[in-house]
Each structure stands twice: as C-alpha cells, then as structure tokens.
Coordinates of N, CA and C in Angstrom, one line a residue:
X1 N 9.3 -0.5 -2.9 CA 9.7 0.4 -1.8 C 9.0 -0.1 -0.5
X2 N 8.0 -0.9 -0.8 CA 7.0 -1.2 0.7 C 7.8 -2.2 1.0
X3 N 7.7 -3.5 0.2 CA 8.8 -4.3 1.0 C 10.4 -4.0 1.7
X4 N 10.7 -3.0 1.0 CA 12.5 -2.5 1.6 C 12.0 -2.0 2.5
X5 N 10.9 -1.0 3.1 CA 10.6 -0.4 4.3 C 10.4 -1.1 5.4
X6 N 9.6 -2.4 4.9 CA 9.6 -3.6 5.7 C 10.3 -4.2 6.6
X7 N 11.3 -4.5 5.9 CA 12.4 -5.1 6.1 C 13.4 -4.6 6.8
X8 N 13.7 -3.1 6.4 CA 14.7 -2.2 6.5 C 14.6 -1.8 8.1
X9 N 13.1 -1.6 8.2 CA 12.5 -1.7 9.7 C 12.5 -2.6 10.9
X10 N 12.9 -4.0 10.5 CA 13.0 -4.6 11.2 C 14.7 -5.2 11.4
X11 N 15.6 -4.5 10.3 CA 16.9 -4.4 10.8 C 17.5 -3.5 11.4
X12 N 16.9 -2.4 11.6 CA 17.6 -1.4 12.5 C 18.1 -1.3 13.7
X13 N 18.0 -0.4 14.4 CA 18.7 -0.4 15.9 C 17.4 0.2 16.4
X14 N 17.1 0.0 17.4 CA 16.2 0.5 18.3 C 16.5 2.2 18.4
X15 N 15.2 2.6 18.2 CA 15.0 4.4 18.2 C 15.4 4.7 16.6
X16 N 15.7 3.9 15.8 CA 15.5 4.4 14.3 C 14.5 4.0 13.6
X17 N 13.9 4.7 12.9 CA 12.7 4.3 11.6 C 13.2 4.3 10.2
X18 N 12.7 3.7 9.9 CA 12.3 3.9 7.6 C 11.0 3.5 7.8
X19 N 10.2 4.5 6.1 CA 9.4 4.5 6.4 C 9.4 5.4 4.5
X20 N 8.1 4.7 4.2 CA 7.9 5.1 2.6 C 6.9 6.6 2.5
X21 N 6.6 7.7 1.7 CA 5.8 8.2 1.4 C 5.3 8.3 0.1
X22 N 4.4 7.9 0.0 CA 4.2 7.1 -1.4 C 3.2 7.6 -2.2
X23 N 2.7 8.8 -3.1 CA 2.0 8.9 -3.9 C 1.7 8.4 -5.3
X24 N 0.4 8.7 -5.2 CA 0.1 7.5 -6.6 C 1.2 8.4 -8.0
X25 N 0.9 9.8 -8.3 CA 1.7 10.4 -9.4 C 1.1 11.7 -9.1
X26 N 2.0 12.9 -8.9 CA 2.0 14.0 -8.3 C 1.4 14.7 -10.0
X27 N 0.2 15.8 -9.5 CA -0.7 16.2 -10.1 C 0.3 16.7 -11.4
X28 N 1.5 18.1 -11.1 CA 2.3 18.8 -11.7 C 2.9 18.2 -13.0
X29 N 3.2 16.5 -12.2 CA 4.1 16.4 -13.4 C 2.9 15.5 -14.6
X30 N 1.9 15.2 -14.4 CA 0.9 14.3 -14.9 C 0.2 15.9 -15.9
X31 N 0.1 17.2 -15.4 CA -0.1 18.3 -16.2 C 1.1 18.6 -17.6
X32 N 2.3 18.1 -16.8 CA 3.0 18.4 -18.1 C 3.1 17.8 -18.8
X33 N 2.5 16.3 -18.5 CA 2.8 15.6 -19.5 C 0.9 15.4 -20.4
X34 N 0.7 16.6 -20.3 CA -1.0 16.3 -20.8 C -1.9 15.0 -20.1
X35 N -1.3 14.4 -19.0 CA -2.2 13.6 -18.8 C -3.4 14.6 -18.0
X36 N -4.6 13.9 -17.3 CA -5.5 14.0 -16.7 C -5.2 14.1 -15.4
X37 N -4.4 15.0 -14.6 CA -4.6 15.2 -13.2 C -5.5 14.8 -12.2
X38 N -6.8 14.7 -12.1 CA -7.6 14.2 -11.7 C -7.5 12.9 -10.3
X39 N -7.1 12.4 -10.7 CA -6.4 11.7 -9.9 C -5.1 11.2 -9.2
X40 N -4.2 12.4 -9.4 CA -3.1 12.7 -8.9 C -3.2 13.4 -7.5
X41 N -2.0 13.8 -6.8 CA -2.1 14.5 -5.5 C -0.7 15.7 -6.2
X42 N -0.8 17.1 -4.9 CA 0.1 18.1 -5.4 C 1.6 17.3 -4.5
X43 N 2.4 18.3 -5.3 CA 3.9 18.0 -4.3 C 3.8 18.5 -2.9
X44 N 2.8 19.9 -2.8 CA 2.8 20.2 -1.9 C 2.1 19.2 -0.5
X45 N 0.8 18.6 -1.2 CA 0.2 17.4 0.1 C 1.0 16.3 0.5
X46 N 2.4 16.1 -0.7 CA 3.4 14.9 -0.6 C 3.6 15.6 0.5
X47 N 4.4 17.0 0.1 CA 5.6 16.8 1.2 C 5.0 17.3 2.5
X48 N 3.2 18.0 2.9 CA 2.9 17.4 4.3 C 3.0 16.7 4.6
X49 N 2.4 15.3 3.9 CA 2.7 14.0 4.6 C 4.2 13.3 4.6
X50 N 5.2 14.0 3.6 CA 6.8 13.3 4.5 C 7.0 15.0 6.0
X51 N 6.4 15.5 6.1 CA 6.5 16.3 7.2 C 5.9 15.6 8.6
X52 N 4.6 15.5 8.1 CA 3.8 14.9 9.2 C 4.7 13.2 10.2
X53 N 5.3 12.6 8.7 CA 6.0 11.4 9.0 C 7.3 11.7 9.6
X54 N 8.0 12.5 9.4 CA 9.1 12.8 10.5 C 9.1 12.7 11.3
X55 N 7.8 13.9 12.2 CA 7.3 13.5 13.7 C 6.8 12.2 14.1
X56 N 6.3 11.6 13.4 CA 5.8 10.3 13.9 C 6.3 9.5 14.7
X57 N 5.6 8.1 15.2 CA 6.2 7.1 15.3 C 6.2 5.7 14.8
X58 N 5.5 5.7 13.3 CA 5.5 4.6 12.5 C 6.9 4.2 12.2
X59 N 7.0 2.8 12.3 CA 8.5 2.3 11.1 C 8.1 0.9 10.4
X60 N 8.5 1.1 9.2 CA 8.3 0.1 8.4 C 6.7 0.3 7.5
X61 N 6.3 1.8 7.4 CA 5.0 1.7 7.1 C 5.2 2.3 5.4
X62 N 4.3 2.3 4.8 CA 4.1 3.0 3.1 C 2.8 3.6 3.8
X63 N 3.2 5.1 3.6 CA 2.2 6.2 3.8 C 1.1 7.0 2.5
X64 N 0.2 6.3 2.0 CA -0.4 7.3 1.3 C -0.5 8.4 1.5
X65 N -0.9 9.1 -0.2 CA -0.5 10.7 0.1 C -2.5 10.7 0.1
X66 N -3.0 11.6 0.3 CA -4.2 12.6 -0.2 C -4.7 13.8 -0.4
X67 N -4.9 13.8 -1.2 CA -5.2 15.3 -1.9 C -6.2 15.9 -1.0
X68 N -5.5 16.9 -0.1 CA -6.8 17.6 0.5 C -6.4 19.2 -0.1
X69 N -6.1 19.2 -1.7 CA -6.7 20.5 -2.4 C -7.8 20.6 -2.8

C-alpha cells in the first residue's frame, strides 16, 4: 500500500491526495483471536488518525497509527 500511495500521488491532478493509514494490527481483533494485544493500537486511534489525515496536507505518505490509550 506504501508504494501504490506513492505512485498514485504522483499521478494525480493537482489539489488531489492518496495517502495510506496504516496500523500494525488493531488491538480488538488480535483480542479475538487470543493473541497478545500488547502491541496493537485500538480502531478508535486508527480512525483519529484517518480523521486527522483528511484535514491534512500530506500526499503520497503511509501514516502510522499510535496508541495513545
């Protein structure tokens, strides 16, 4: 997905973006499956950061997520 954002970014039209938000594995679903959450992030900090990225003005970027629960 980072390289399509790349790319995708540099074929557009002027005043449009792409742009990745990219977490490592959302805490929820790593609970259901018995793994160790621990190092996951929630859906909820994903989807601040594709919120945060809307307003933006990055294009062509892969935005880590972080867990600020």
């Amino acid at each position: 997905m980072e390289s399509f954002a790349k790319a995708a970014a540099l074929k557009l039209e002027r005043g449009m973006r792409v742009n990745v938000v990219s977490p490592e594995f959302f805490k929820e679903t790593m609970e259901m499956m018995g793994i160790d959450s621990a190092a996951g992030v929630t859906a909820a900090d994903t989807a601040k950061a594709n919120e945060a990225e809307v307003g933006g003005h990055n294009t062509g970027a892969t935005l880590a997520v972080r867990d600020d629960a």
